[in-house]
């Protein structure tokens, strides 16, 4: 690795924030108001925020006290629970990354169409394809070039966010935010609900908003020092959490629940109600477009990095572990880009909102398994090694409980769909083991059988209509 390609603290922080601040911050008010009332959303943010911070601190803890584990999520699972667990952690992370990229593009096209007054499905697909391969060409020029562009984009997209927070405060109304009978009736639809259901239903959206908290760890091999990786994670997560909470609270206190629930671009509607009016709405849409492009650039890099790191250790085919003259894992990047392209055909349906919701829910569920492995490995290490403190133990346990809760909260449908995607990885793992002359262990065979059985049952349920999407 060339020394001038190493990433410093500020660059890692901006990459972390750039990865997290994507479509989530602009769409979370609408996504959340359809699931919970404003008061319940605040409770959900607090619970989710505590869990996310604990998870981020686990990554921080492991980066500082296990600096030799430079592959992040993959190496944590492998070190704690064996090679197959490590592979599945990386596989799920990779699936989440490129499916999330598809979701970013779908939301980008939807917003752009709203800004220009509409686009046909064919034009949307063509635009998305051109953008995808333009980013591919950018990536093969090297990590440093991409990181600089992402940093510029992150700074630029904070402008409309800051405007929304500062101006939105002046149009915040208590009677809009504090809806009546909030524990039992959903204000956006009038349907019956309860507090636990509202909070649990919100967890998937909140986690989706924070996917990327481990971004600096995934890039830890390219960091100037392992010590700055932990700092980058903590700084980026706290800053992002504060921004998200302000935006959600202001939006729900400025736009009535039933109107916010139907909003195509809630962030634009919020700024449109402020003193800057229609120009604010345009600024918001442009901000969302910039935000999505920035998140997309970050996640293409992160998605390609994961198979490369796993292939280097022998758990994915060797072909994916090769670097080109610019130290870019071009083969991994190519496969990731092709898979993204295939799923972009969903744009041809024209049902942008449905496609976006489905993609981000599957992407969120896919990354839950890597997060769970990281949290439980953190707990295992903290409880079993003397160099970890009492605070480390508490944080790791909180992070583990949080990931288990979110796995429960996302529901059986998305868990089942995710298991099908995990089952596809079994072939890749077996191929890699054969390439490296390794045998599949009896324990691995048992887990493979369990994954295959669950995926087959899920497919049967979908085919017979017993499980509805």
Short mmCIF file of C-alpha atoms in Angstrom, two decimals:
data_model
loop_
_atom_site.label_atom_id
_atom_site.label_comp_id
_atom_site.label_asym_id
_atom_site.label_seq_id
_atom_site.Cartn_x
_atom_site.Cartn_y
_atom_site.Cartn_z
CA UNK A 1 0.00 0.00 0.00
CA UNK A 2 1.44 3.38 -0.98
CA UNK A 3 1.94 5.66 2.02
CA UNK A 4 0.14 8.62 0.42
CA UNK A 5 -2.93 6.42 -0.09
CA UNK A 6 -3.34 5.92 3.68
CA UNK A 7 -6.42 7.56 5.21
CA UNK A 8 -6.23 9.93 8.20
CA UNK A 9 -8.74 10.66 10.99
CA UNK A 10 -10.68 13.42 9.20
CA UNK A 11 -11.00 11.32 6.05
CA UNK A 12 -12.22 8.27 7.99
CA UNK A 13 -14.77 10.40 9.90
CA UNK A 14 -16.12 11.86 6.68
CA UNK A 15 -16.29 8.40 5.09
CA UNK A 16 -18.20 7.13 8.14
CA UNK A 17 -20.65 10.04 8.11
CA UNK A 18 -20.91 9.88 4.31
CA UNK A 19 -21.86 6.22 4.52
CA UNK A 20 -24.50 6.77 7.21
CA UNK A 21 -26.01 10.04 5.99
CA UNK A 22 -27.66 8.78 2.86
CA UNK A 23 -31.33 8.42 2.02
CA UNK A 24 -32.14 7.65 5.65
CA UNK A 25 -31.96 11.18 6.99
CA UNK A 26 -34.19 12.55 4.23
CA UNK A 27 -36.78 9.76 4.28
CA UNK A 28 -36.80 8.66 7.91
CA UNK A 29 -39.55 11.13 8.95
CA UNK A 30 -42.01 9.57 6.47
CA UNK A 31 -40.78 6.03 7.06
CA UNK A 32 -41.11 6.40 10.83
CA UNK A 33 -44.44 8.28 10.96
CA UNK A 34 -46.02 5.37 9.07
CA UNK A 35 -44.88 3.06 11.87
CA UNK A 36 -45.08 5.14 15.03
CA UNK A 37 -46.35 8.38 16.53
CA UNK A 38 -43.89 11.23 17.22
CA UNK A 39 -43.67 10.56 20.96
CA UNK A 40 -42.98 6.87 20.31
CA UNK A 41 -40.38 7.77 17.68
CA UNK A 42 -38.43 9.77 20.26
CA UNK A 43 -38.41 6.70 22.53
CA UNK A 44 -37.33 4.54 19.59
CA UNK A 45 -34.49 6.96 18.74
CA UNK A 46 -33.27 6.84 22.34
CA UNK A 47 -33.35 3.04 22.48
CA UNK A 48 -31.93 2.68 18.99
CA UNK A 49 -29.35 5.38 19.66
CA UNK A 50 -28.13 3.64 22.82
CA UNK A 51 -27.86 0.37 20.91
CA UNK A 52 -26.09 1.94 17.94
CA UNK A 53 -23.63 3.81 20.17
CA UNK A 54 -22.93 0.60 22.10
CA UNK A 55 -22.34 -1.23 18.83
CA UNK A 56 -20.07 1.59 17.62
CA UNK A 57 -18.14 1.45 20.88
CA UNK A 58 -17.69 -2.30 20.42
CA UNK A 59 -16.09 -1.58 17.05
CA UNK A 60 -14.01 1.09 18.77
CA UNK A 61 -13.01 -1.31 21.55
CA UNK A 62 -12.02 -4.07 19.16
CA UNK A 63 -10.13 -1.67 16.88
CA UNK A 64 -8.05 -0.49 19.86
CA UNK A 65 -7.56 -3.75 21.75
CA UNK A 66 -7.53 -6.15 18.81
CA UNK A 67 -5.62 -4.04 16.25
CA UNK A 68 -4.27 -7.14 14.55
CA UNK A 69 -7.82 -7.92 13.32
CA UNK A 70 -7.66 -5.46 10.43
CA UNK A 71 -10.53 -6.92 8.40
CA UNK A 72 -13.18 -5.65 10.82
CA UNK A 73 -16.53 -7.42 10.68
CA UNK A 74 -15.22 -10.51 8.86
CA UNK A 75 -12.25 -11.11 11.14
CA UNK A 76 -14.27 -10.56 14.33
CA UNK A 77 -16.70 -13.34 13.42
CA UNK A 78 -13.92 -15.63 12.17
CA UNK A 79 -11.76 -15.10 15.25
CA UNK A 80 -14.65 -15.75 17.62
CA UNK A 81 -16.68 -18.47 15.92
CA UNK A 82 -14.73 -20.01 13.07
CA UNK A 83 -14.22 -19.60 9.36
CA UNK A 84 -17.80 -20.32 8.24
CA UNK A 85 -19.16 -17.72 10.67
CA UNK A 86 -16.60 -15.26 9.34
CA UNK A 87 -17.60 -15.99 5.77
CA UNK A 88 -21.31 -15.54 6.51
CA UNK A 89 -20.61 -12.29 8.31
CA UNK A 90 -18.74 -10.98 5.26
CA UNK A 91 -21.32 -12.42 2.86
CA UNK A 92 -24.18 -10.70 4.67
CA UNK A 93 -22.27 -7.44 4.86
CA UNK A 94 -21.54 -7.63 1.14
CA UNK A 95 -25.18 -8.40 0.26
CA UNK A 96 -26.33 -5.49 2.41
CA UNK A 97 -23.82 -3.16 0.77
CA UNK A 98 -24.75 -3.75 -2.86
CA UNK A 99 -28.48 -4.11 -2.19
CA UNK A 100 -28.23 -0.85 -0.27
CA UNK A 101 -26.57 0.66 -3.33
CA UNK A 102 -29.54 -0.38 -5.44
CA UNK A 103 -31.86 1.21 -2.86
CA UNK A 104 -29.81 4.41 -2.98
CA UNK A 105 -30.10 4.58 -6.76
CA UNK A 106 -33.83 3.87 -6.73
CA UNK A 107 -34.41 6.67 -4.22
CA UNK A 108 -32.10 8.96 -6.20
CA UNK A 109 -34.08 8.36 -9.40
CA UNK A 110 -37.38 8.89 -7.57
CA UNK A 111 -36.17 12.22 -6.16
CA UNK A 112 -34.71 13.36 -9.46
CA UNK A 113 -37.96 12.52 -11.24
CA UNK A 114 -39.88 14.59 -8.69
CA UNK A 115 -37.45 17.48 -9.16
CA UNK A 116 -37.67 17.58 -12.97
CA UNK A 117 -41.37 16.78 -13.20
CA UNK A 118 -41.20 13.09 -14.00
CA UNK A 119 -39.08 10.53 -15.85
CA UNK A 120 -40.10 7.40 -17.73
CA UNK A 121 -38.97 3.99 -16.48
CA UNK A 122 -36.60 3.60 -19.45
CA UNK A 123 -34.94 6.98 -18.88
CA UNK A 124 -34.66 6.23 -15.14
CA UNK A 125 -33.01 2.89 -15.85
CA UNK A 126 -30.59 4.44 -18.37
CA UNK A 127 -29.63 7.24 -15.96
CA UNK A 128 -29.04 4.75 -13.12
CA UNK A 129 -26.92 2.52 -15.35
CA UNK A 130 -24.72 5.42 -16.50
CA UNK A 131 -24.24 6.56 -12.88
CA UNK A 132 -23.36 3.05 -11.72
CA UNK A 133 -20.63 2.52 -14.29
CA UNK A 134 -19.32 6.08 -13.91
CA UNK A 135 -18.74 5.31 -10.22
CA UNK A 136 -17.07 2.04 -11.21
CA UNK A 137 -14.63 3.94 -13.43
CA UNK A 138 -14.01 6.37 -10.59
CA UNK A 139 -13.31 3.54 -8.15
CA UNK A 140 -10.68 1.86 -10.31
CA UNK A 141 -8.60 5.04 -10.13
CA UNK A 142 -7.88 4.28 -6.47
CA UNK A 143 -9.26 4.59 -2.92
CA UNK A 144 -7.72 7.98 -2.20
CA UNK A 145 -9.39 9.64 -5.20
CA UNK A 146 -12.77 8.27 -4.20
CA UNK A 147 -12.32 9.24 -0.54
CA UNK A 148 -11.56 12.87 -1.41
CA UNK A 149 -14.67 13.13 -3.60
CA UNK A 150 -16.79 11.53 -0.88
CA UNK A 151 -15.46 14.03 1.68
CA UNK A 152 -16.42 16.96 -0.54
CA UNK A 153 -19.90 15.49 -1.07
CA UNK A 154 -20.37 14.94 2.69
CA UNK A 155 -19.59 18.59 3.44
CA UNK A 156 -21.85 19.82 0.62
CA UNK A 157 -24.89 17.79 1.69
CA UNK A 158 -24.70 19.07 5.27
CA UNK A 159 -25.77 22.53 4.06
CA UNK A 160 -29.48 21.71 3.44
CA UNK A 161 -29.50 19.57 6.59
CA UNK A 162 -28.30 22.48 8.73
CA UNK A 163 -30.84 24.77 7.02
CA UNK A 164 -33.66 22.35 7.83
CA UNK A 165 -32.68 22.16 11.49
CA UNK A 166 -32.23 25.91 11.96
CA UNK A 167 -35.29 27.04 9.98
CA UNK A 168 -37.50 24.12 10.92
CA UNK A 169 -37.36 25.07 14.58
CA UNK A 170 -39.34 28.24 13.82
CA UNK A 171 -42.27 26.31 12.30
CA UNK A 172 -42.33 23.58 14.95
CA UNK A 173 -45.76 23.30 16.62
CA UNK A 174 -46.45 21.41 19.83
CA UNK A 175 -50.00 20.44 18.86
CA UNK A 176 -48.71 18.78 15.68
CA UNK A 177 -45.92 16.86 17.42
CA UNK A 178 -47.83 15.78 20.55
CA UNK A 179 -50.60 13.73 18.95
CA UNK A 180 -53.46 12.52 21.19
CA UNK A 181 -53.86 8.90 22.29
CA UNK A 182 -50.34 8.28 20.96
CA UNK A 183 -49.83 4.93 22.67
CA UNK A 184 -52.93 3.27 21.20
CA UNK A 185 -53.80 4.91 17.87
CA UNK A 186 -51.45 5.56 14.95
CA UNK A 187 -52.03 9.20 13.97
CA UNK A 188 -50.97 8.72 10.34
CA UNK A 189 -53.53 5.99 9.58
CA UNK A 190 -55.92 5.81 12.55
CA UNK A 191 -55.15 2.12 13.06
CA UNK A 192 -54.85 0.52 16.48
CA UNK A 193 -51.36 0.05 17.89
CA UNK A 194 -49.38 -0.05 21.12
CA UNK A 195 -46.14 1.43 22.38
CA UNK A 196 -44.06 -1.75 22.11
CA UNK A 197 -45.20 -2.36 18.54
CA UNK A 198 -44.42 1.22 17.52
CA UNK A 199 -40.93 1.10 18.98
CA UNK A 200 -40.17 -2.36 17.58
CA UNK A 201 -41.47 -1.47 14.11
CA UNK A 202 -39.20 1.58 14.09
CA UNK A 203 -36.00 -0.36 14.80
CA UNK A 204 -35.41 -1.50 11.21
CA UNK A 205 -35.69 2.04 9.84
CA UNK A 206 -33.42 3.41 12.56
CA UNK A 207 -30.77 0.76 11.93
CA UNK A 208 -30.98 1.41 8.17
CA UNK A 209 -30.27 5.05 8.89
CA UNK A 210 -27.08 4.04 10.69
CA UNK A 211 -25.78 1.32 8.41
CA UNK A 212 -22.18 2.34 7.89
CA UNK A 213 -21.11 2.75 11.53
CA UNK A 214 -18.34 0.24 10.90
CA UNK A 215 -17.16 1.91 7.69
CA UNK A 216 -13.85 3.03 9.13
CA UNK A 217 -13.21 -0.47 10.50
CA UNK A 218 -13.76 -2.05 7.08
CA UNK A 219 -11.17 0.39 5.75
CA UNK A 220 -8.88 -0.16 8.75
CA UNK A 221 -6.24 -1.82 6.60
CA UNK A 222 -5.93 1.48 4.71
CA UNK A 223 -5.87 3.74 7.79
CA UNK A 224 -2.73 5.61 8.86
CA UNK A 225 -2.99 4.04 12.33
CA UNK A 226 -5.31 1.56 14.04
CA UNK A 227 -5.66 4.00 16.96
CA UNK A 228 -7.49 6.59 14.85
CA UNK A 229 -10.03 4.01 13.59
CA UNK A 230 -11.83 3.90 16.94
CA UNK A 231 -11.91 7.68 17.26
CA UNK A 232 -13.33 8.01 13.74
CA UNK A 233 -16.19 5.63 14.52
CA UNK A 234 -17.22 7.36 17.76
CA UNK A 235 -17.06 10.88 16.30
CA UNK A 236 -19.03 9.95 13.18
CA UNK A 237 -21.78 8.04 15.04
CA UNK A 238 -22.44 10.72 17.67
CA UNK A 239 -22.56 13.50 15.07
CA UNK A 240 -24.89 11.50 12.84
CA UNK A 241 -27.21 10.54 15.72
CA UNK A 242 -27.60 14.19 16.75
CA UNK A 243 -28.42 15.23 13.18
CA UNK A 244 -30.96 12.42 12.71
CA UNK A 245 -32.84 13.14 15.92
CA UNK A 246 -33.09 16.88 15.23
CA UNK A 247 -34.38 16.32 11.69
CA UNK A 248 -37.00 13.77 12.74
CA UNK A 249 -38.33 15.80 15.65
CA UNK A 250 -38.50 19.04 13.65
CA UNK A 251 -40.24 17.33 10.71
CA UNK A 252 -42.86 15.67 12.91
CA UNK A 253 -43.53 18.96 14.67
CA UNK A 254 -43.95 20.94 11.47
CA UNK A 255 -45.95 18.58 9.21
CA UNK A 256 -49.14 16.79 10.41
CA UNK A 257 -48.79 13.02 10.67
CA UNK A 258 -51.27 12.16 7.89
CA UNK A 259 -49.56 14.58 5.47
CA UNK A 260 -46.05 13.47 6.40
CA UNK A 261 -47.01 9.83 5.89
CA UNK A 262 -47.96 10.54 2.25
CA UNK A 263 -44.99 12.76 1.45
CA UNK A 264 -42.81 11.76 -1.50
CA UNK A 265 -39.93 13.96 -0.31
CA UNK A 266 -40.57 14.84 3.35
CA UNK A 267 -37.37 16.81 3.72
CA UNK A 268 -38.39 19.02 0.78
CA UNK A 269 -41.85 19.52 2.28
CA UNK A 270 -40.25 20.61 5.55
CA UNK A 271 -38.00 23.23 3.96
CA UNK A 272 -40.86 24.30 1.70
CA UNK A 273 -42.82 25.37 4.79
CA UNK A 274 -40.01 27.59 6.07
CA UNK A 275 -39.31 31.23 5.14
CA UNK A 276 -37.33 30.20 2.06
CA UNK A 277 -40.41 28.46 0.63
CA UNK A 278 -40.17 26.73 -2.77
CA UNK A 279 -36.44 27.39 -3.02
CA UNK A 280 -36.06 25.41 0.20
CA UNK A 281 -37.88 22.50 -1.36
CA UNK A 282 -35.50 22.54 -4.33
CA UNK A 283 -32.49 22.80 -1.99
CA UNK A 284 -33.75 19.76 -0.08
CA UNK A 285 -34.16 17.67 -3.22
CA UNK A 286 -30.71 18.66 -4.44
CA UNK A 287 -29.36 17.85 -0.99
CA UNK A 288 -30.92 14.40 -1.12
CA UNK A 289 -29.45 13.79 -4.57
CA UNK A 290 -25.98 14.85 -3.38
CA UNK A 291 -26.39 12.78 -0.23
CA UNK A 292 -27.34 9.66 -2.14
CA UNK A 293 -24.49 10.05 -4.61
CA UNK A 294 -22.06 10.43 -1.71
CA UNK A 295 -23.42 7.39 0.12
CA UNK A 296 -23.38 5.41 -3.12
CA UNK A 297 -19.72 6.26 -3.77
CA UNK A 298 -18.78 5.22 -0.22
CA UNK A 299 -20.69 1.95 -0.30
CA UNK A 300 -19.44 0.82 -3.69
CA UNK A 301 -15.92 1.09 -2.27
CA UNK A 302 -16.89 -0.70 0.95
CA UNK A 303 -18.81 -3.42 -0.87
CA UNK A 304 -15.86 -4.25 -3.12
CA UNK A 305 -13.42 -4.20 -0.21
CA UNK A 306 -15.21 -6.97 1.71
CA UNK A 307 -14.91 -9.90 -0.78
CA UNK A 308 -11.31 -8.84 -1.41
CA UNK A 309 -10.38 -9.12 2.29
CA UNK A 310 -12.19 -12.45 2.69
CA UNK A 311 -10.62 -13.90 -0.47
CA UNK A 312 -7.17 -12.98 0.87
CA UNK A 313 -7.80 -15.23 3.86
CA UNK A 314 -9.02 -18.12 1.70
CA UNK A 315 -12.75 -18.02 2.47
CA UNK A 316 -13.77 -16.67 -0.96
CA UNK A 317 -12.42 -17.56 -4.41
CA UNK A 318 -8.83 -16.35 -4.98
CA UNK A 319 -9.88 -14.40 -8.07
CA UNK A 320 -11.67 -11.88 -5.83
CA UNK A 321 -8.51 -11.25 -3.80
CA UNK A 322 -6.43 -9.69 -6.57
CA UNK A 323 -5.45 -6.01 -6.73
CA UNK A 324 -4.67 -4.02 -9.87
CA UNK A 325 -1.89 -1.46 -10.35
CA UNK A 326 -3.86 1.15 -8.37
CA UNK A 327 -4.31 -1.19 -5.37
CA UNK A 328 -8.00 -1.56 -6.26
CA UNK A 329 -9.74 -4.97 -5.93
CA UNK A 330 -11.01 -4.69 -9.50
CA UNK A 331 -12.43 -8.21 -9.81
CA UNK A 332 -14.44 -7.81 -6.61
CA UNK A 333 -15.56 -4.37 -7.76
CA UNK A 334 -16.66 -5.76 -11.13
CA UNK A 335 -18.76 -8.56 -9.59
CA UNK A 336 -20.36 -6.12 -7.14
CA UNK A 337 -21.18 -3.67 -9.93
CA UNK A 338 -22.69 -6.39 -12.15
CA UNK A 339 -24.96 -7.61 -9.32
CA UNK A 340 -26.05 -4.04 -8.67
CA UNK A 341 -26.80 -3.62 -12.37
CA UNK A 342 -28.98 -6.75 -12.41
CA UNK A 343 -31.13 -5.48 -9.54
CA UNK A 344 -31.45 -2.07 -11.19
CA UNK A 345 -33.91 -3.70 -13.57
CA UNK A 346 -36.43 -3.16 -10.77
CA UNK A 347 -36.54 0.45 -11.99
CA UNK A 348 -38.32 -0.70 -15.12
CA UNK A 349 -41.38 -1.54 -13.02
CA UNK A 350 -41.87 2.14 -12.21
CA UNK A 351 -42.87 1.25 -8.62
CA UNK A 352 -40.01 3.20 -7.08
CA UNK A 353 -41.30 3.50 -3.53
CA UNK A 354 -42.18 -0.18 -3.18
CA UNK A 355 -38.81 -1.21 -4.64
CA UNK A 356 -36.97 1.12 -2.27
CA UNK A 357 -38.80 -0.14 0.82
CA UNK A 358 -38.23 -3.80 -0.06
CA UNK A 359 -34.55 -3.30 -0.87
CA UNK A 360 -33.68 -1.32 2.24
CA UNK A 361 -35.50 -3.78 4.51
CA UNK A 362 -33.62 -6.76 3.05
CA UNK A 363 -30.34 -4.82 3.15
CA UNK A 364 -30.93 -3.93 6.81
CA UNK A 365 -31.74 -7.52 7.76
CA UNK A 366 -28.71 -8.83 5.86
CA UNK A 367 -26.33 -6.70 7.88
CA UNK A 368 -27.89 -7.68 11.21
CA UNK A 369 -26.03 -11.00 11.22
CA UNK A 370 -22.58 -9.36 10.81
CA UNK A 371 -23.48 -6.83 13.50
CA UNK A 372 -24.64 -9.63 15.82
CA UNK A 373 -21.41 -11.60 15.31
CA UNK A 374 -19.33 -8.48 16.00
CA UNK A 375 -21.29 -7.65 19.17
CA UNK A 376 -21.20 -11.17 20.56
CA UNK A 377 -17.50 -11.52 19.75
CA UNK A 378 -16.91 -8.25 21.59
CA UNK A 379 -18.76 -9.70 24.60
CA UNK A 380 -16.80 -12.95 24.37
CA UNK A 381 -13.47 -11.11 24.22
CA UNK A 382 -14.38 -8.62 26.96
CA UNK A 383 -15.57 -11.33 29.34
CA UNK A 384 -12.65 -13.67 28.64
CA UNK A 385 -9.56 -11.46 28.45
CA UNK A 386 -7.97 -9.40 31.22
CA UNK A 387 -7.06 -6.39 29.07
CA UNK A 388 -10.74 -5.44 28.72
CA UNK A 389 -12.33 -3.23 31.38
CA UNK A 390 -15.62 -3.55 33.23
CA UNK A 391 -17.06 -0.81 31.01
CA UNK A 392 -16.03 -2.82 27.94
CA UNK A 393 -18.01 -5.78 29.26
CA UNK A 394 -21.15 -3.69 29.87
CA UNK A 395 -20.99 -2.04 26.45
CA UNK A 396 -20.50 -5.36 24.65
CA UNK A 397 -23.46 -6.92 26.47
CA UNK A 398 -25.70 -3.94 25.62
CA UNK A 399 -24.66 -4.17 21.95
CA UNK A 400 -25.41 -7.91 21.89
CA UNK A 401 -28.86 -7.43 23.46
CA UNK A 402 -29.57 -4.63 20.98
CA UNK A 403 -28.73 -6.72 17.90
CA UNK A 404 -30.84 -9.64 19.17
CA UNK A 405 -33.76 -7.25 19.75
CA UNK A 406 -33.53 -5.78 16.24
CA UNK A 407 -33.37 -9.28 14.72
CA UNK A 408 -36.65 -9.99 16.53
CA UNK A 409 -38.11 -6.61 15.54
CA UNK A 410 -37.54 -6.86 11.76
CA UNK A 411 -39.89 -9.84 11.51
CA UNK A 412 -39.97 -13.30 9.96
CA UNK A 413 -40.52 -12.19 6.34
CA UNK A 414 -37.28 -10.29 5.88
CA UNK A 415 -35.35 -12.79 7.97
CA UNK A 416 -36.56 -15.56 5.68
CA UNK A 417 -35.69 -13.66 2.50
CA UNK A 418 -32.25 -12.93 3.92
CA UNK A 419 -31.62 -16.61 4.74
CA UNK A 420 -32.27 -17.43 1.05
CA UNK A 421 -29.52 -14.99 0.09
CA UNK A 422 -27.22 -16.51 2.71
CA UNK A 423 -27.91 -19.97 1.27
CA UNK A 424 -26.55 -18.82 -2.09
CA UNK A 425 -23.23 -18.11 -0.40
CA UNK A 426 -22.72 -21.76 0.53
CA UNK A 427 -21.60 -22.59 -3.02
CA UNK A 428 -19.06 -19.72 -2.96
CA UNK A 429 -17.68 -20.91 0.38
CA UNK A 430 -17.34 -24.53 -0.76
CA UNK A 431 -15.58 -23.41 -3.95
CA UNK A 432 -13.11 -21.30 -1.94
CA UNK A 433 -12.38 -24.19 0.43
CA UNK A 434 -11.63 -26.51 -2.51
CA UNK A 435 -9.33 -23.92 -4.10
CA UNK A 436 -7.32 -23.80 -0.89
CA UNK A 437 -7.31 -27.57 -0.34
CA UNK A 438 -9.41 -27.36 2.84
CA UNK A 439 -12.12 -29.73 4.02
CA UNK A 440 -15.61 -28.72 5.10
CA UNK A 441 -15.89 -29.50 8.82
CA UNK A 442 -18.80 -31.43 10.32
CA UNK A 443 -19.94 -28.33 12.19
CA UNK A 444 -19.97 -26.32 8.97
CA UNK A 445 -22.01 -29.03 7.25
CA UNK A 446 -24.62 -28.88 10.02
CA UNK A 447 -24.96 -25.10 9.70
CA UNK A 448 -25.12 -25.36 5.92
CA UNK A 449 -27.95 -27.89 6.24
CA UNK A 450 -29.86 -25.62 8.66
CA UNK A 451 -29.52 -22.62 6.33
CA UNK A 452 -30.62 -24.66 3.31
CA UNK A 453 -33.66 -26.13 5.11
CA UNK A 454 -34.84 -22.72 6.28
CA UNK A 455 -34.37 -21.22 2.81
CA UNK A 456 -36.26 -24.10 1.15
CA UNK A 457 -39.15 -23.72 3.61
CA UNK A 458 -39.20 -19.98 2.92
CA UNK A 459 -39.26 -20.54 -0.85
CA UNK A 460 -42.13 -23.03 -0.47
CA UNK A 461 -44.00 -20.52 1.69
CA UNK A 462 -43.58 -17.81 -0.94
CA UNK A 463 -44.59 -20.14 -3.78
CA UNK A 464 -47.74 -21.33 -2.02
CA UNK A 465 -48.74 -17.88 -0.83
CA UNK A 466 -48.42 -18.77 2.85
CA UNK A 467 -45.74 -16.09 3.11
CA UNK A 468 -46.70 -12.82 1.43
CA UNK A 469 -44.29 -10.08 0.39
#
